[in-house]
Structure formats: structure tokens, C-alpha cells
Amino acid sequence: MAESPMNKPVPNDEDTDKEENIRCLTLLDHFGFECLPHQLVTKYMKEGFSFNILCVGETGIGKSTLIDTLFNTNSKEHKSSHFHSTVGLKIQAHELQEANVHLKLTVVKTVGYGDQINKEGSYRPIVDYLDAQFEAYLQEELKIKRSKYHDSRIHVCLYFISPTGHSLKSLDLITMKKIDHKVNIVPLIAKADTISKTDLPMFKSKIMSELAKQGIQIYQFPVDDDVTAQTNSLMKAQLPFAVVGSVEEVKVGRRTVRGRQYPWGVLQVDNENHCDFVRLRDMLLCTNMEDLKEQTHTLHYEHYRSVRLKQMGFSEVGPNNQPISFQEIYEAKRQEFAEQCLREEEQLKHKFMQRVKEKEIAFKETERELQEQFELLKRIQQEETMKLEEERRKLDEEIIEFYKMKAASESLQAQLKRDKERRK
Ligand code: GTP
Ligand code: MG
């Protein structure tokens, strides 16, 4: 029987040594782990897939039509007004099924993008939305008890460029620069039927060179897998995809095709010689959907996560530049937090005592002032009493004097009366 790696322990040296010590064994029997891919297929088929698309583009540029063309739906959406004071987002969820595969599709579209006179903050709602989905995912990861969670992180941003034939607008450059490290950007030339065959290659190369000049990172098609490498290299050469959308059915000879009818002929959206719609659809849904999701998780979310964890105070190395584990950081943070609480409690206590002392001094001062006022009033009242007493004494004396005078006058009158009678 083949020797299992478990029987021969791998020496615990450096990683490179470990790899050198891993032996390739020939299995002499059937073990069954060749069925692992089938198990995964069954699992994912049961769970279903989800895909989240963000469409950024000016009002009326053809976002809804292209999404309808991609998924063969007919949403018959109302046209947005051009008078929104700020940029908004419209979120729509769809359940799609192809053969036995279920796809939960979420499409987020900009509303009123490029309609404001001052376009300075037009990218803000888009950036906020992308961050909010990352934050929700991070919070879910940090939960102790996790529930069934629908991942709403955006896997691809279809950026609709106006078919001016000239160059990118400053709004395009600013927005793409702000979101290029948060989402996989796939640039599209919208309504490409309005650009002539000779102008299109020049317009495409102008856009690509402008993006490179501004250092804007767009989605890089994976080329490491032999099967997709060839397709993706061809796709890359076609960027930005010049797309035309239409769900209308048009007769071409005896065939009915999806296209746009013009006085001089029909543009077939599913014809690769007419536009890049099929290339976009294949790139998005057939070849790279899984890679777009993986890039979202391993590149963009990872970047957001590391920035957020650093903001929260986590890092990979300790104060002495030594690697430090999450547990150690957590313990250190907890300790630091407890010490900070203690310090703040002490400060609060100190402040409280200070306030009590200040109040005590203020109360004493008020008490002293009241006492002085009371003493003053008492003195005034005593003086008033003494004055009154004096006046009363004087009045008593005056009354006595009055009675004396009255008695004297009465006796004088009586004397006069007697003298008068005697004279009679
Ligand atoms: P809002 O949601 O209102 O911002 O617009 P939108 O970006 O979703 O554009 P929508 O798909 O509603 O298309 C606006 C108009 O452009 C419609 O009249 C479409 O028929 C037309 N249209 C859409 N795609 C194309 C295209 O590829 N070429 C041309 N020529 N017209 C198109
Ligand atoms: Mg629309």
C-alpha cells in the first residue's frame, strides 16, 4: 500500500524545506476524492449563485437597455428626469434561471449622474454605496452568531462612456479614479452605433491611453489559466467594449434578430461584426464571473478590510516590529481600553470633587454675605427701634406736659369763673 504522508512526518523547518519534503505518492487504490469537484458543483447548484452589477453612466446613456439585452428581460423602465439635484442609486434584484442554475442578480444603476451643474461630488454616492456593502460584509464577519447573509458587494462596475468620439470627460476620470480600488471597472462605449467604423478604434485607443495616463486601474482579465487565457487576451484587445443595446426583434432576411433598425440597415446586437455586445456578455457571464467575484473578495474587499482594521487599531506587527497575533492585539486593546476607562473615571472623579469644592466655597461665600446682610438689617432694625423708643418717650413727655397744661388751664378757667361770679 502507498505510504501516507501522515506516516512520515514532515520536518518542522522553514516553509521551503517543508515543500521539498512533500512527497508525491502514487495511489494504488481508489480513494474517492476525485469526486470532490462534483461535490462542489452539487453544493453550489443547490445554493445558487449571486452576481451584483453596478451601472454608472449619464441619464439616458442606455444602462437599462443594455441590462435588458444582457439578461433578455424587458423591464420597460421609465426614463429618468434630467433635473435631479444630486446623484442617486436605483437597486433592482432579479432571480434568473438557466437550465438548473439559479442566479440572484442585483443591478444598481445611477440616477441623475452627470446632470448637475456642479459635478464635484457626483462620485460620492457611488463610493459610499460600495463602502457600505463592504462594511456590511465586514460587520457580518465580525459577528459571533452569523445568520444567512446575502453578499451585496458589487462584483463589477460597467462604466458607460458617452460616444463622443473625442475623449473621456473629467467626470468619468474623477469617478473612475475614486472607485478603481473598490470595484472591478469594465469600461464600455455606450450607443456605439453612433460612432463610425473608422473613428471607433481611434476612440478606443484614446480612452485606454487616457486611463493609463491617469493611473486608473480597470479590471484585468485573468490570463493564468490556459483555457481562458486566449479568450481573455483577445477580450483585452477589444477594451473598452463598444456596446449597443436593444431588445427589439428585427427581421433580417428570413431571420429574426435583436437589433436596431435604421433607414440604411439593421444593427444586430448579437453580431460580433456589428458591436462588442457578445464579447461583453461572454466576458461577464461565461468566462470571468467567478474571477470577478474572487477579485472583489481577495483584492477590493481585502483592501477595505485592512484599512478598516488599521483604523480600529489592529496591525500585523507589535511595538517592537515583531509579528503579533489577532488575539494578542485584542488583549492589548482590551487592556488599553480598560486602562483608559480607569483613567477617565479618575479624571471624572477628580473633576467632580473639584466641582463639589468650588460649590462649597461658593455656598460659604453666599452664606457669609447673607449673614452680613442679616447683621446689617438687625442693626438697622435696632437703631429704628431705639429711634421709635426715643420718639415714644418724647411723646409721653409731651402728653404729660399737655395734661399738665390742660389741668392748669382748667384750674385757671375755674378760677376766672369763680372771680366773675364773685364780681356779680
Ligand atoms: P435612465 O435610466 O433614464 O438614466 O436611462 P438609461 O441609461 O437607462 O437609458 P435607457 O436604456 O432608458 O435608454 C435611453 C434611450 O436610448 C432609449 O430611447 C433607448 O432606446 C436608447 N438606446 C439605448 N441603448 C442604445 C444604443 O445602444 N444605441 C442607440 N442609438 N440608442 C440606444
Ligand atoms: Mg434606466
Short mmCIF file of C-alpha atoms and ligand atoms in Angstrom, two decimals:
data_model
loop_
_atom_site.label_atom_id
_atom_site.label_comp_id
_atom_site.label_asym_id
_atom_site.label_seq_id
_atom_site.Cartn_x
_atom_site.Cartn_y
_atom_site.Cartn_z
CA MET A 1 0.00 0.00 0.00
CA ALA A 2 1.17 3.55 -0.67
CA GLU A 3 2.80 5.34 2.22
CA SER A 4 0.62 8.07 3.55
CA PRO A 5 2.27 11.47 4.26
CA MET A 6 0.85 11.06 7.80
CA ASN A 7 3.20 8.13 8.38
CA LYS A 8 6.22 10.19 7.51
CA PRO A 9 6.14 13.43 9.49
CA VAL A 10 7.33 16.50 7.63
CA PRO A 11 10.29 18.15 9.41
CA ASN A 12 9.27 21.37 11.07
CA ASP A 13 11.81 23.67 9.38
CA GLU A 14 11.37 26.62 7.05
CA ASP A 15 8.47 26.60 4.55
CA THR A 16 10.78 25.95 1.61
CA ASP A 17 12.22 22.91 3.37
CA LYS A 18 8.71 21.68 4.02
CA GLU A 19 7.82 21.89 0.35
CA GLU A 20 10.97 19.99 -0.56
CA ASN A 21 9.95 17.26 1.87
CA ILE A 22 6.46 16.74 0.49
CA ARG A 23 6.50 13.51 -1.49
CA CYS A 24 4.34 12.74 -4.46
CA LEU A 25 2.70 9.36 -3.88
CA THR A 26 1.20 7.01 -6.42
CA LEU A 27 -2.14 5.75 -5.22
CA LEU A 28 -2.62 2.04 -5.78
CA ASP A 29 -6.28 2.00 -4.88
CA HIS A 30 -9.41 4.12 -5.44
CA PHE A 31 -9.93 6.59 -2.57
CA GLY A 32 -12.78 8.64 -3.95
CA PHE A 33 -11.54 12.21 -3.54
CA GLU A 34 -11.58 12.59 -7.31
CA CYS A 35 -15.31 13.26 -6.76
CA LEU A 36 -14.56 16.47 -4.81
CA PRO A 37 -15.32 18.74 -7.81
CA HIS A 38 -18.73 17.03 -8.20
CA GLN A 39 -19.46 17.65 -4.53
CA LEU A 40 -18.67 21.32 -5.05
CA VAL A 41 -20.85 21.51 -8.17
CA THR A 42 -23.78 19.91 -6.29
CA LYS A 43 -23.28 22.27 -3.34
CA TYR A 44 -23.18 25.42 -5.48
CA MET A 45 -26.06 24.29 -7.70
CA LYS A 46 -28.17 23.86 -4.56
CA GLU A 47 -27.16 27.19 -3.08
CA GLY A 48 -27.49 29.10 -6.34
CA PHE A 49 -25.23 31.92 -7.47
CA SER A 50 -25.37 35.62 -6.95
CA PHE A 51 -23.93 38.44 -9.01
CA ASN A 52 -24.05 42.16 -8.34
CA ILE A 53 -23.59 44.70 -11.13
CA LEU A 54 -23.22 48.45 -10.81
CA CYS A 55 -24.02 50.55 -13.90
CA VAL A 56 -22.54 54.04 -13.84
CA GLY A 57 -23.44 56.37 -16.68
CA GLU A 58 -25.23 59.55 -17.60
CA THR A 59 -29.00 59.73 -17.77
CA GLY A 60 -30.33 58.14 -20.96
CA ILE A 61 -27.00 56.63 -22.00
CA GLY A 62 -28.53 53.16 -22.36
CA LYS A 63 -27.93 51.45 -18.98
CA SER A 64 -31.36 49.83 -18.65
CA THR A 65 -31.44 48.77 -22.31
CA LEU A 66 -28.04 47.09 -22.04
CA ILE A 67 -29.01 45.19 -18.86
CA ASP A 68 -32.23 44.08 -20.58
CA THR A 69 -30.20 42.98 -23.60
CA LEU A 70 -27.73 41.09 -21.38
CA PHE A 71 -30.34 39.10 -19.50
CA ASN A 72 -33.03 39.09 -22.17
CA THR A 73 -35.51 40.88 -19.96
CA ASN A 74 -37.86 43.71 -20.75
CA SER A 75 -38.04 45.96 -17.70
CA LYS A 76 -39.84 48.80 -19.58
CA GLU A 77 -38.37 51.34 -17.21
CA HIS A 78 -39.48 54.96 -17.17
CA LYS A 79 -36.90 57.42 -18.37
CA SER A 80 -35.26 59.34 -15.53
CA SER A 81 -35.58 63.09 -15.29
CA HIS A 82 -32.55 65.25 -16.00
CA PHE A 83 -33.36 67.54 -13.06
CA HIS A 84 -32.13 65.57 -10.05
CA SER A 85 -30.24 67.89 -7.73
CA THR A 86 -27.92 65.05 -6.63
CA VAL A 87 -26.83 61.67 -7.95
CA GLY A 88 -28.85 58.73 -6.66
CA LEU A 89 -28.80 54.96 -7.00
CA LYS A 90 -31.57 52.59 -8.03
CA ILE A 91 -31.27 48.98 -6.80
CA GLN A 92 -33.13 46.14 -8.51
CA ALA A 93 -32.97 42.44 -7.61
CA HIS A 94 -33.85 39.65 -10.05
CA GLU A 95 -34.00 35.85 -9.83
CA LEU A 96 -32.85 34.19 -13.06
CA GLN A 97 -32.67 30.56 -14.07
CA GLU A 98 -30.77 28.95 -16.93
CA ALA A 99 -31.01 25.14 -17.14
CA ASN A 100 -30.65 24.15 -13.45
CA VAL A 101 -28.57 27.12 -12.47
CA HIS A 102 -30.22 29.82 -10.35
CA LEU A 103 -28.74 33.29 -10.38
CA LYS A 104 -29.66 36.04 -7.96
CA LEU A 105 -28.83 39.18 -9.89
CA THR A 106 -28.68 42.62 -8.32
CA VAL A 107 -28.38 45.61 -10.62
CA VAL A 108 -27.58 49.02 -9.17
CA LYS A 109 -27.90 51.95 -11.58
CA THR A 110 -27.01 55.59 -11.16
CA VAL A 111 -29.85 58.12 -11.38
CA GLY A 112 -29.17 61.70 -12.40
CA TYR A 113 -25.46 61.08 -12.98
CA GLY A 114 -23.86 63.96 -14.91
CA ASP A 115 -26.98 66.16 -14.76
CA GLN A 116 -25.84 68.63 -12.11
CA ILE A 117 -24.14 71.94 -12.97
CA ASN A 118 -21.67 71.36 -10.15
CA LYS A 119 -20.49 67.78 -10.61
CA GLU A 120 -17.87 67.91 -7.85
CA GLY A 121 -19.41 65.36 -5.51
CA SER A 122 -21.07 63.16 -8.15
CA TYR A 123 -18.86 60.18 -7.29
CA ARG A 124 -19.71 60.35 -3.55
CA PRO A 125 -22.97 58.31 -3.52
CA ILE A 126 -21.25 55.60 -5.61
CA VAL A 127 -18.22 55.42 -3.31
CA ASP A 128 -20.48 55.44 -0.24
CA TYR A 129 -22.58 52.61 -1.63
CA LEU A 130 -19.52 50.46 -2.43
CA ASP A 131 -18.10 51.10 1.06
CA ALA A 132 -21.44 50.41 2.74
CA GLN A 133 -21.59 46.93 1.15
CA PHE A 134 -18.02 46.18 2.26
CA GLU A 135 -18.82 47.44 5.76
CA ALA A 136 -21.93 45.25 5.97
CA TYR A 137 -19.84 42.23 4.96
CA LEU A 138 -17.12 43.09 7.49
CA GLN A 139 -19.68 43.51 10.29
CA GLU A 140 -21.17 40.14 9.35
CA GLU A 141 -17.70 38.56 9.53
CA LEU A 142 -17.12 40.06 12.97
CA LYS A 143 -20.44 38.77 14.36
CA ILE A 144 -20.29 35.92 16.87
CA LYS A 145 -23.50 34.42 15.61
CA ARG A 146 -23.80 34.71 11.84
CA SER A 147 -27.08 34.47 10.02
CA LYS A 148 -27.75 33.56 6.39
CA TYR A 149 -26.22 36.54 4.70
CA HIS A 150 -26.74 37.86 1.20
CA ASP A 151 -23.47 39.25 -0.09
CA SER A 152 -24.29 42.62 -1.64
CA ARG A 153 -20.73 43.63 -2.55
CA ILE A 154 -20.53 44.87 -6.14
CA HIS A 155 -18.66 42.43 -8.37
CA VAL A 156 -18.40 44.57 -11.46
CA CYS A 157 -18.95 48.19 -12.43
CA LEU A 158 -20.00 48.72 -16.04
CA TYR A 159 -18.86 52.26 -16.72
CA PHE A 160 -20.81 53.78 -19.63
CA ILE A 161 -18.71 56.26 -21.61
CA SER A 162 -20.52 58.77 -23.87
CA PRO A 163 -19.94 58.06 -27.56
CA THR A 164 -18.43 61.49 -28.19
CA GLY A 165 -15.61 60.11 -30.33
CA HIS A 166 -13.29 62.57 -28.61
CA SER A 167 -12.11 61.64 -25.13
CA LEU A 168 -13.23 60.91 -21.60
CA LYS A 169 -14.96 63.66 -19.65
CA SER A 170 -13.38 64.89 -16.41
CA LEU A 171 -16.37 63.43 -14.53
CA ASP A 172 -15.51 59.97 -15.95
CA LEU A 173 -11.87 60.27 -14.90
CA ILE A 174 -12.65 61.56 -11.41
CA THR A 175 -15.28 58.89 -10.70
CA MET A 176 -13.21 56.02 -12.08
CA LYS A 177 -10.17 57.17 -10.08
CA LYS A 178 -12.27 57.26 -6.90
CA ILE A 179 -13.66 53.75 -7.34
CA ASP A 180 -10.90 51.82 -9.12
CA HIS A 181 -9.58 50.27 -5.87
CA LYS A 182 -13.09 49.38 -4.68
CA VAL A 183 -14.61 47.60 -7.66
CA ASN A 184 -13.71 45.86 -10.94
CA ILE A 185 -14.29 48.50 -13.61
CA VAL A 186 -15.20 47.42 -17.13
CA PRO A 187 -15.34 50.47 -19.40
CA LEU A 188 -17.99 50.48 -22.14
CA ILE A 189 -18.58 52.84 -25.01
CA ALA A 190 -22.35 53.27 -24.89
CA LYS A 191 -24.55 53.61 -28.01
CA ALA A 192 -21.58 52.58 -30.12
CA ASP A 193 -23.80 52.55 -33.21
CA THR A 194 -23.36 56.32 -33.28
CA ILE A 195 -19.61 56.05 -33.97
CA SER A 196 -18.27 55.22 -37.39
CA LYS A 197 -16.11 52.16 -38.07
CA THR A 198 -13.04 54.31 -38.70
CA ASP A 199 -13.50 56.54 -35.63
CA LEU A 200 -14.09 53.66 -33.21
CA PRO A 201 -10.52 52.20 -32.99
CA MET A 202 -9.08 55.70 -32.50
CA PHE A 203 -11.66 56.48 -29.81
CA LYS A 204 -10.95 53.17 -28.06
CA SER A 205 -7.18 53.70 -28.03
CA LYS A 206 -7.63 57.33 -26.87
CA ILE A 207 -9.73 56.13 -23.92
CA MET A 208 -7.26 53.40 -22.97
CA SER A 209 -4.27 55.74 -23.14
CA GLU A 210 -6.12 58.35 -21.04
CA LEU A 211 -6.98 55.73 -18.42
CA ALA A 212 -3.34 54.59 -18.32
CA LYS A 213 -2.09 58.18 -18.14
CA GLN A 214 -4.34 58.92 -15.17
CA GLY A 215 -3.28 55.66 -13.46
CA ILE A 216 -6.84 54.31 -13.41
CA GLN A 217 -6.96 50.59 -12.74
CA ILE A 218 -9.57 48.76 -14.74
CA TYR A 219 -10.47 45.08 -14.41
CA GLN A 220 -7.59 42.86 -15.52
CA PHE A 221 -8.83 39.73 -17.28
CA PRO A 222 -7.16 36.65 -15.79
CA VAL A 223 -4.65 35.07 -18.12
CA ASP A 224 -3.10 32.48 -15.80
CA ASP A 225 -5.47 29.68 -16.79
CA ASP A 226 -4.75 28.16 -20.24
CA VAL A 227 -8.41 27.73 -21.13
CA THR A 228 -9.41 31.35 -20.56
CA ALA A 229 -6.04 32.96 -21.29
CA GLN A 230 -6.56 33.03 -25.03
CA THR A 231 -10.13 34.30 -24.84
CA ASN A 232 -9.17 36.92 -22.28
CA SER A 233 -6.17 38.18 -24.27
CA LEU A 234 -8.50 38.70 -27.24
CA MET A 235 -11.05 40.40 -24.98
CA LYS A 236 -8.41 42.70 -23.52
CA ALA A 237 -7.50 43.91 -27.00
CA GLN A 238 -11.14 44.95 -27.54
CA LEU A 239 -11.39 47.21 -24.48
CA PRO A 240 -13.34 49.40 -23.95
CA PHE A 241 -16.23 47.32 -25.32
CA ALA A 242 -18.27 49.25 -27.83
CA VAL A 243 -21.79 48.12 -27.00
CA VAL A 244 -25.23 48.58 -28.47
CA GLY A 245 -28.34 47.57 -26.59
CA SER A 246 -31.73 46.58 -27.90
CA VAL A 247 -34.43 44.07 -27.04
CA GLU A 248 -36.39 44.79 -30.18
CA GLU A 249 -36.74 41.99 -32.68
CA VAL A 250 -35.98 42.93 -36.28
CA LYS A 251 -36.34 40.90 -39.48
CA VAL A 252 -33.10 40.34 -41.41
CA GLY A 253 -33.89 38.26 -44.45
CA ARG A 254 -35.70 35.25 -43.06
CA ARG A 255 -34.14 35.53 -39.60
CA THR A 256 -35.41 37.49 -36.65
CA VAL A 257 -32.63 39.15 -34.66
CA ARG A 258 -32.31 41.56 -31.77
CA GLY A 259 -31.19 44.84 -33.16
CA ARG A 260 -31.74 48.47 -34.05
CA GLN A 261 -33.29 49.36 -37.36
CA TYR A 262 -32.01 52.36 -39.32
CA PRO A 263 -33.03 53.76 -42.72
CA TRP A 264 -29.85 52.24 -44.19
CA GLY A 265 -29.97 48.85 -42.46
CA VAL A 266 -30.07 46.87 -39.24
CA LEU A 267 -27.52 46.77 -36.43
CA GLN A 268 -27.59 43.31 -34.88
CA VAL A 269 -26.58 43.42 -31.21
CA ASP A 270 -25.63 39.73 -31.18
CA ASN A 271 -23.41 40.07 -34.24
CA GLU A 272 -19.73 40.40 -33.29
CA ASN A 273 -19.01 42.27 -36.51
CA HIS A 274 -21.51 44.97 -35.56
CA CYS A 275 -20.57 45.64 -31.93
CA ASP A 276 -18.85 44.16 -28.84
CA PHE A 277 -22.05 43.20 -27.03
CA VAL A 278 -21.43 39.43 -27.34
CA ARG A 279 -17.83 39.89 -26.17
CA LEU A 280 -19.04 41.77 -23.13
CA ARG A 281 -21.68 39.14 -22.34
CA ASP A 282 -19.21 36.28 -22.71
CA MET A 283 -16.59 38.06 -20.64
CA LEU A 284 -19.07 38.92 -17.92
CA LEU A 285 -21.22 35.83 -17.63
CA CYS A 286 -19.38 33.00 -19.31
CA THR A 287 -15.65 33.41 -18.77
CA ASN A 288 -14.99 35.71 -15.83
CA MET A 289 -17.98 35.87 -13.47
CA GLU A 290 -16.25 33.74 -10.86
CA ASP A 291 -13.00 35.68 -11.25
CA LEU A 292 -14.84 38.99 -10.87
CA LYS A 293 -16.30 37.70 -7.59
CA GLU A 294 -12.92 36.43 -6.46
CA GLN A 295 -11.19 39.73 -7.29
CA THR A 296 -13.92 41.55 -5.37
CA HIS A 297 -13.19 39.42 -2.33
CA THR A 298 -9.42 39.00 -2.48
CA LEU A 299 -8.43 42.38 -3.85
CA HIS A 300 -11.02 45.07 -3.21
CA TYR A 301 -12.66 43.79 -0.03
CA GLU A 302 -9.25 42.79 1.35
CA HIS A 303 -8.02 46.35 0.80
CA TYR A 304 -11.12 47.80 2.52
CA ARG A 305 -10.81 45.29 5.36
CA SER A 306 -7.14 46.03 6.03
CA VAL A 307 -7.75 49.81 6.02
CA ARG A 308 -10.72 49.44 8.40
CA LEU A 309 -8.88 47.09 10.75
CA LYS A 310 -5.94 49.51 10.86
CA GLN A 311 -8.42 52.30 11.66
CA MET A 312 -9.72 50.12 14.51
CA GLY A 313 -6.13 49.84 15.79
CA PHE A 314 -5.20 46.38 14.52
CA SER A 315 -1.85 45.79 12.87
CA GLU A 316 0.35 42.88 11.88
CA VAL A 317 3.39 43.90 13.91
CA GLY A 318 3.72 44.86 17.54
CA PRO A 319 5.60 47.85 19.00
CA ASN A 320 8.98 46.08 18.55
CA ASN A 321 8.23 45.23 14.91
CA GLN A 322 7.57 41.62 15.89
CA PRO A 323 4.67 39.72 14.28
CA ILE A 324 1.67 39.89 16.56
CA SER A 325 -1.46 37.75 16.57
CA PHE A 326 -5.05 38.99 16.43
CA GLN A 327 -5.58 37.55 19.93
CA GLU A 328 -2.61 39.48 21.33
CA ILE A 329 -3.78 42.72 19.70
CA TYR A 330 -7.26 42.13 21.05
CA GLU A 331 -5.94 41.52 24.58
CA ALA A 332 -3.67 44.57 24.35
CA LYS A 333 -6.56 46.69 23.09
CA ARG A 334 -8.82 45.41 25.85
CA GLN A 335 -6.16 46.22 28.43
CA GLU A 336 -5.62 49.64 26.87
CA PHE A 337 -9.37 50.25 26.85
CA ALA A 338 -9.74 49.18 30.50
CA GLU A 339 -6.85 51.47 31.49
CA GLN A 340 -8.37 54.32 29.51
CA CYS A 341 -11.73 53.74 31.25
CA LEU A 342 -9.97 53.79 34.61
CA ARG A 343 -8.10 56.97 33.70
CA GLU A 344 -11.29 58.64 32.53
CA GLU A 345 -13.11 57.51 35.69
CA GLU A 346 -10.31 59.01 37.81
CA GLN A 347 -10.46 62.24 35.82
CA LEU A 348 -14.25 62.36 36.23
CA LYS A 349 -13.95 61.76 39.97
CA HIS A 350 -11.31 64.45 40.26
CA LYS A 351 -13.45 66.87 38.26
CA PHE A 352 -16.47 66.02 40.41
CA MET A 353 -14.55 66.64 43.65
CA GLN A 354 -13.22 69.90 42.23
CA ARG A 355 -16.75 70.98 41.36
CA VAL A 356 -18.01 70.00 44.84
CA LYS A 357 -15.22 72.04 46.44
CA GLU A 358 -15.94 75.02 44.21
CA LYS A 359 -19.64 74.78 45.06
CA GLU A 360 -18.82 74.51 48.79
CA ILE A 361 -16.68 77.64 48.61
CA ALA A 362 -19.43 79.44 46.66
CA PHE A 363 -22.05 78.33 49.23
CA LYS A 364 -19.86 79.52 52.11
CA GLU A 365 -19.32 82.86 50.44
CA THR A 366 -23.09 83.24 49.89
CA GLU A 367 -23.72 82.23 53.50
CA ARG A 368 -21.23 84.83 54.74
CA GLU A 369 -22.81 87.53 52.58
CA LEU A 370 -26.27 86.57 53.84
CA GLN A 371 -25.01 86.65 57.44
CA GLU A 372 -23.53 90.13 56.91
CA GLN A 373 -26.76 91.29 55.34
CA PHE A 374 -28.70 89.84 58.27
CA GLU A 375 -26.41 91.59 60.77
CA LEU A 376 -26.80 94.87 58.90
CA LEU A 377 -30.57 94.56 58.84
CA LYS A 378 -30.57 93.64 62.53
CA ARG A 379 -28.50 96.73 63.33
CA ILE A 380 -30.78 98.94 61.26
CA GLN A 381 -33.80 97.43 62.95
CA GLN A 382 -32.28 98.01 66.42
CA GLU A 383 -31.49 101.63 65.55
CA GLU A 384 -35.03 102.04 64.23
CA THR A 385 -36.41 100.54 67.45
CA MET A 386 -34.25 102.87 69.55
CA LYS A 387 -35.39 105.87 67.49
CA LEU A 388 -39.00 104.83 67.94
CA GLU A 389 -38.49 104.31 71.67
CA GLU A 390 -36.99 107.82 71.88
CA GLU A 391 -39.89 109.29 69.97
CA ARG A 392 -42.36 107.44 72.15
CA ARG A 393 -40.64 108.71 75.28
CA LYS A 394 -40.79 112.27 73.89
CA LEU A 395 -44.46 111.82 73.01
CA ASP A 396 -45.20 110.52 76.52
CA GLU A 397 -43.45 113.56 77.97
CA GLU A 398 -45.41 115.80 75.62
CA ILE A 399 -48.67 114.09 76.65
CA ILE A 400 -47.80 114.56 80.33
CA GLU A 401 -46.90 118.19 79.61
CA PHE A 402 -50.17 118.55 77.69
CA TYR A 403 -52.22 117.10 80.54
CA LYS A 404 -50.37 119.37 82.96
CA MET A 405 -51.11 122.39 80.79
CA LYS A 406 -54.69 121.20 80.36
CA ALA A 407 -55.11 120.85 84.13
CA ALA A 408 -53.53 124.29 84.69
CA SER A 409 -55.79 125.88 82.06
CA GLU A 410 -58.84 124.17 83.56
CA SER A 411 -57.97 125.37 87.04
CA LEU A 412 -57.31 128.86 85.62
CA GLN A 413 -60.68 128.83 83.84
CA ALA A 414 -62.37 127.67 87.05
CA GLN A 415 -60.59 130.44 88.96
CA LEU A 416 -61.71 133.02 86.36
CA LYS A 417 -65.28 131.74 86.52
CA ARG A 418 -65.29 131.99 90.30
CA ASP A 419 -63.86 135.54 90.18
CA LYS A 420 -66.52 136.52 87.64
CA GLU A 421 -69.37 135.20 89.79
CA ARG A 422 -67.94 136.89 92.82
CA ARG A 423 -67.85 140.22 90.97
CA LYS A 424 -71.50 139.79 90.01
P1 GTP B 1 -32.02 56.44 -17.36
O1 GTP B 1 -32.34 55.24 -16.56
O2 GTP B 1 -33.21 57.28 -17.66
O3 GTP B 1 -30.86 57.21 -16.84
O4 GTP B 1 -31.58 55.99 -18.84
P2 GTP B 1 -30.75 54.71 -19.25
O5 GTP B 1 -29.31 55.00 -19.12
O6 GTP B 1 -31.27 53.52 -18.54
O7 GTP B 1 -31.09 54.65 -20.81
P3 GTP B 1 -32.16 53.75 -21.49
O8 GTP B 1 -31.74 52.34 -21.56
O9 GTP B 1 -33.51 54.04 -20.92
O10 GTP B 1 -32.08 54.36 -22.98
C1 GTP B 1 -32.38 55.68 -23.29
C2 GTP B 1 -32.66 55.80 -24.76
O11 GTP B 1 -31.52 55.42 -25.50
C3 GTP B 1 -33.80 54.91 -25.24
O12 GTP B 1 -34.54 55.61 -26.19
C4 GTP B 1 -33.08 53.74 -25.89
O13 GTP B 1 -33.84 53.15 -26.96
C5 GTP B 1 -31.83 54.40 -26.44
N1 GTP B 1 -30.73 53.46 -26.51
C6 GTP B 1 -30.40 52.54 -25.59
N2 GTP B 1 -29.31 51.87 -25.98
C7 GTP B 1 -28.97 52.38 -27.19
C8 GTP B 1 -27.91 52.10 -28.12
O14 GTP B 1 -27.08 51.25 -27.93
N3 GTP B 1 -27.88 52.87 -29.26
C9 GTP B 1 -28.78 53.84 -29.52
N4 GTP B 1 -28.66 54.51 -30.63
N5 GTP B 1 -29.76 54.12 -28.66
C10 GTP B 1 -29.86 53.41 -27.54
MG MG B 2 -32.64 53.34 -16.93
#
